[in-house]
Every structure is written in structure tokens, then in C-alpha cells.
Short mmCIF file of C-alpha atoms in Angstrom, two decimals:
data_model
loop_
_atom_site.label_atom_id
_atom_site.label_comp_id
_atom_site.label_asym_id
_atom_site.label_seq_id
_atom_site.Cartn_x
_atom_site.Cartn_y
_atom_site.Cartn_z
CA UNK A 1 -19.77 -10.14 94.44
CA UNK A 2 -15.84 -10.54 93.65
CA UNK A 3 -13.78 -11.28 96.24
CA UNK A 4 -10.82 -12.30 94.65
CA UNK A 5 -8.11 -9.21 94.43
CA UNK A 6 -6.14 -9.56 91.70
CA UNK A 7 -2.89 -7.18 92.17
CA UNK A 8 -0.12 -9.29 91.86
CA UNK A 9 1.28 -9.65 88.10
CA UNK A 10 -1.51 -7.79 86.91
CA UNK A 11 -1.02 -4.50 88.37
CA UNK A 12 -4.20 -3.05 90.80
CA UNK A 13 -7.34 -5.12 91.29
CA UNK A 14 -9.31 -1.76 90.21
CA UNK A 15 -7.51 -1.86 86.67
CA UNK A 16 -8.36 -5.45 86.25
CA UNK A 17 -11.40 -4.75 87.10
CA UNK A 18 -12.11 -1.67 84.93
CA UNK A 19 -10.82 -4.15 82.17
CA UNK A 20 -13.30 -6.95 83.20
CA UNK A 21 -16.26 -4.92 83.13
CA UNK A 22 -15.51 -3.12 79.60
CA UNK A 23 -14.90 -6.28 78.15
CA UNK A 24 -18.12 -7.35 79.42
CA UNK A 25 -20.19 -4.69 78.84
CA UNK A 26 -18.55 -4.47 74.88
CA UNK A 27 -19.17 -8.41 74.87
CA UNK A 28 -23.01 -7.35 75.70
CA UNK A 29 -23.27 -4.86 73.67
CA UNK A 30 -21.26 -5.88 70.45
CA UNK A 31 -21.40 -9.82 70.98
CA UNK A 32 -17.22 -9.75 70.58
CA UNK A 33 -14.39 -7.44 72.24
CA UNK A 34 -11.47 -6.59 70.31
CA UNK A 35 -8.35 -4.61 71.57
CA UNK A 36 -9.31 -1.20 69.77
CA UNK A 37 -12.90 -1.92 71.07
CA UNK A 38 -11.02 -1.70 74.80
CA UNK A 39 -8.60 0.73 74.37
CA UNK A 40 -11.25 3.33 72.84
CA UNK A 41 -13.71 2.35 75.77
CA UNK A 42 -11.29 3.25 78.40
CA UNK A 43 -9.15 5.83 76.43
CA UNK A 44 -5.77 4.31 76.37
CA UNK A 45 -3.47 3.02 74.09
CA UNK A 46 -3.56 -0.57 72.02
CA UNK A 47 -0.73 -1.13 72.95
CA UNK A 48 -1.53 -0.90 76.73
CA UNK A 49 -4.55 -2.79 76.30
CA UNK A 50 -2.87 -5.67 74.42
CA UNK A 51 -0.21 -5.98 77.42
CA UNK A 52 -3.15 -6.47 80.01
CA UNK A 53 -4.95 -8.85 77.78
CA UNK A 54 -2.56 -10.97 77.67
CA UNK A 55 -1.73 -10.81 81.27
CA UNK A 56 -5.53 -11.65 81.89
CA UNK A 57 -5.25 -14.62 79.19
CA UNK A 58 -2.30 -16.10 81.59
CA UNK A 59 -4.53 -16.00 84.41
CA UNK A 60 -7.33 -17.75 82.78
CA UNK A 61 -9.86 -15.02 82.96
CA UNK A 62 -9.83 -14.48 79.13
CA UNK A 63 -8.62 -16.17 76.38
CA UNK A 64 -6.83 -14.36 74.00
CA UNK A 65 -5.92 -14.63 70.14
CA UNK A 66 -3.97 -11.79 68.56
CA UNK A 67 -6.23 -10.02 65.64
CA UNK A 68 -8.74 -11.82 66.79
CA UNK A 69 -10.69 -11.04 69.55
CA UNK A 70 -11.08 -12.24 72.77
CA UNK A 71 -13.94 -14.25 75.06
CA UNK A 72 -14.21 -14.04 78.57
CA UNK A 73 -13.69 -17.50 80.56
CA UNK A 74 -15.89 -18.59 83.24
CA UNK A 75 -13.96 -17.28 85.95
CA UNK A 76 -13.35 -13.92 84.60
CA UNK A 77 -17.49 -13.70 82.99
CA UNK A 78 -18.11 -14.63 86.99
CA UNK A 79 -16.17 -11.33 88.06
CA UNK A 80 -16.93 -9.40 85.52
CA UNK A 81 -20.75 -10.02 86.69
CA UNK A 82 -19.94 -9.36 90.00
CA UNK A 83 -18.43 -5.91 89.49
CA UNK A 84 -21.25 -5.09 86.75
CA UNK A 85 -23.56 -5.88 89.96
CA UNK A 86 -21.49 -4.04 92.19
CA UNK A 87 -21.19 -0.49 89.83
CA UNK A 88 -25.12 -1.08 89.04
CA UNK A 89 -25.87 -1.32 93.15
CA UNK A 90 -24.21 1.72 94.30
CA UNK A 91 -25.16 3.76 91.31
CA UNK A 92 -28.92 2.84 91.62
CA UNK A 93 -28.66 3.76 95.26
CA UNK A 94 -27.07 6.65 94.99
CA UNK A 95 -29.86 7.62 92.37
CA UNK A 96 -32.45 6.60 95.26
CA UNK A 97 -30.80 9.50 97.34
CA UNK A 98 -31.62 12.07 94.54
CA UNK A 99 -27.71 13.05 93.54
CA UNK A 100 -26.78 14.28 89.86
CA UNK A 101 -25.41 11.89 86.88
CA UNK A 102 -21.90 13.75 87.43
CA UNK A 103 -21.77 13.40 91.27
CA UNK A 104 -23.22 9.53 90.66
CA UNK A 105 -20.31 8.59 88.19
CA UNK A 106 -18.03 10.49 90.32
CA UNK A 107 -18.39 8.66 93.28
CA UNK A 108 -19.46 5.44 92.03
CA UNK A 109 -16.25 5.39 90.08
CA UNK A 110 -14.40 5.94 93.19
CA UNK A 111 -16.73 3.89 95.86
CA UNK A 112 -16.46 0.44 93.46
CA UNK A 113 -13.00 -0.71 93.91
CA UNK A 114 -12.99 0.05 97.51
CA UNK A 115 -16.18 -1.39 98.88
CA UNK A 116 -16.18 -4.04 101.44
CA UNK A 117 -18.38 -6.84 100.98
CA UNK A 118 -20.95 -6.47 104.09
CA UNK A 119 -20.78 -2.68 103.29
CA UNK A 120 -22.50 -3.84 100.11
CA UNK A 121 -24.34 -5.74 101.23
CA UNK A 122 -25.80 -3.24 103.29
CA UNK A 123 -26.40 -0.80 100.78
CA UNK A 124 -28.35 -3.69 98.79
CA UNK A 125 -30.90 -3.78 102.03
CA UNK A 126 -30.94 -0.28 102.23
CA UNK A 127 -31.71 0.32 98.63
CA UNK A 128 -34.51 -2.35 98.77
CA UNK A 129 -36.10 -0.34 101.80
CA UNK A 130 -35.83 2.72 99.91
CA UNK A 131 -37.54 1.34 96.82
CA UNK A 132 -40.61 0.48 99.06
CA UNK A 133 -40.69 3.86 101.02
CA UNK A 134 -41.00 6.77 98.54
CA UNK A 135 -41.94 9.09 101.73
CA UNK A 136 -38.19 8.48 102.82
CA UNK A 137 -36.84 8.43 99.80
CA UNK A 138 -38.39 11.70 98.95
CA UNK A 139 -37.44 12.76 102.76
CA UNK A 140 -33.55 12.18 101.50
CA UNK A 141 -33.81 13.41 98.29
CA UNK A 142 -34.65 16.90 99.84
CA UNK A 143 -31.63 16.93 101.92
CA UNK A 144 -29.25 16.46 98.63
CA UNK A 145 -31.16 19.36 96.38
#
């Protein structure tokens, strides 16, 4: 799990890290990221997209070459992982608990950026209990319907 916050030059940790995980998930999906790629996955301009880029280059969490593309480095293919695992986590349990796609990307999309690590943590134990008790799990998902 990230712990790093990056909010210094690069604006709010939870932009850099809607960037990270984009890139990543395009990278996965695509093999490559390119700028329009970004800016069309998170619905903002190329221009704004090209700014943060290259603001992630200079940190060494991407590198960077103008109508090219871009790769992730180590460092930023490590975070990126981490907040993949982290959005994956709270949206499988919050699937365990029986709530609705819109309420799940709702919250998840809230929950990610602010979630402590041992609160994670605990919600990975949780979720493991709750995958080998469908009596509970079926208990909770009758209190969300």
C-alpha cells in the first residue's frame, strides 16, 4: 500500500494518484499510455494532462517523451500497484456487504484517497472472514437491501 503523499509540486496526493492508476490501468490494458489516452480516461483536457505528466516525469515516477508516450518507472509502477490494490480492496468489500455498482463507485471513489493504512488493513481481514462465512455475509447483505 502507498504511503508516500505526494502534494507538494504536484498538487493533491488524490490527483496524482487518480493519474497513477489510469496510466496503469491504460498501460494494462493498451500496453502504452499516451496523453489523449489520459485525458479521455479522466475527462479533462490535454493540455492539463500534459502539465501533470511532466510534473510526474520530474519526480521520477514516469518518464516522459512529448508525442510519444510515456512508461511508468519503478517507483511510480510500485504506487500505482498499491492504489490499484487499494481501489480493488474496498470495492470488493463493499461488494461483500451487498451495496449497488453506483453506491460502490461512489464511495470507493471517495473512501481511496483517505484511507489510513491499518484501516485497510483491517478491511483486508475483514473481507477475508467474509469470503469464508457466506451465513454472515448473507446476514449483512440483508441489512443493505
Amino acid at each position: 500500500m502507498p504511503s508516500k503523499k505526494f502534494s507538494s509540486a504536484l498538487g493533491s496526493s488524490s490527483t496524482v494518484e487518480d493519474y497513477l492508476e489510469r496510466i496503469l490501468e491504460l498501460i494494462n490494458s493498451k500496453g502504452y499510455a499516451r496523453v489523449v489516452d489520459i485525458a479521455a480516461a479522466l475527462e479533462i483536457s490535454q493540455a492539463s494532462v500534459t502539465n501533470m505528466v511532466q510534473r510526474l516525469d520530474a519526480e521520477g515516477l514516469l518518464k516522459y517523451e512529448k508525442y510519444r508516450g510515456l512508461v511508468l518507472t519503478e517507483a511510480g509502477e510500485k504506487l500505482a500497484r498499491g492504489i490499484a490494490h487499494r481501489h480493488k480492496l474496498l470495492t470488493d468489500f463493499l461488494k461483500l456487504l451487498g451495496l449497488s455498482d453506483r453506491v460502490i463507485y461512489h464511495d470507493v471513489e471517495g473512501m481511496e484517497h483517505h484511507i489510513s493504512l491499518p484501516t485497510l488493513r483491517a478491511i483486508e481481514a475483514l473481507t477475508r472472514q467474509l469470503r469464508r462465512r457466506p451465513a454472515l455475509r448473507a446476514q449483512l447483505q440483508a441489512a443493505t437491501a
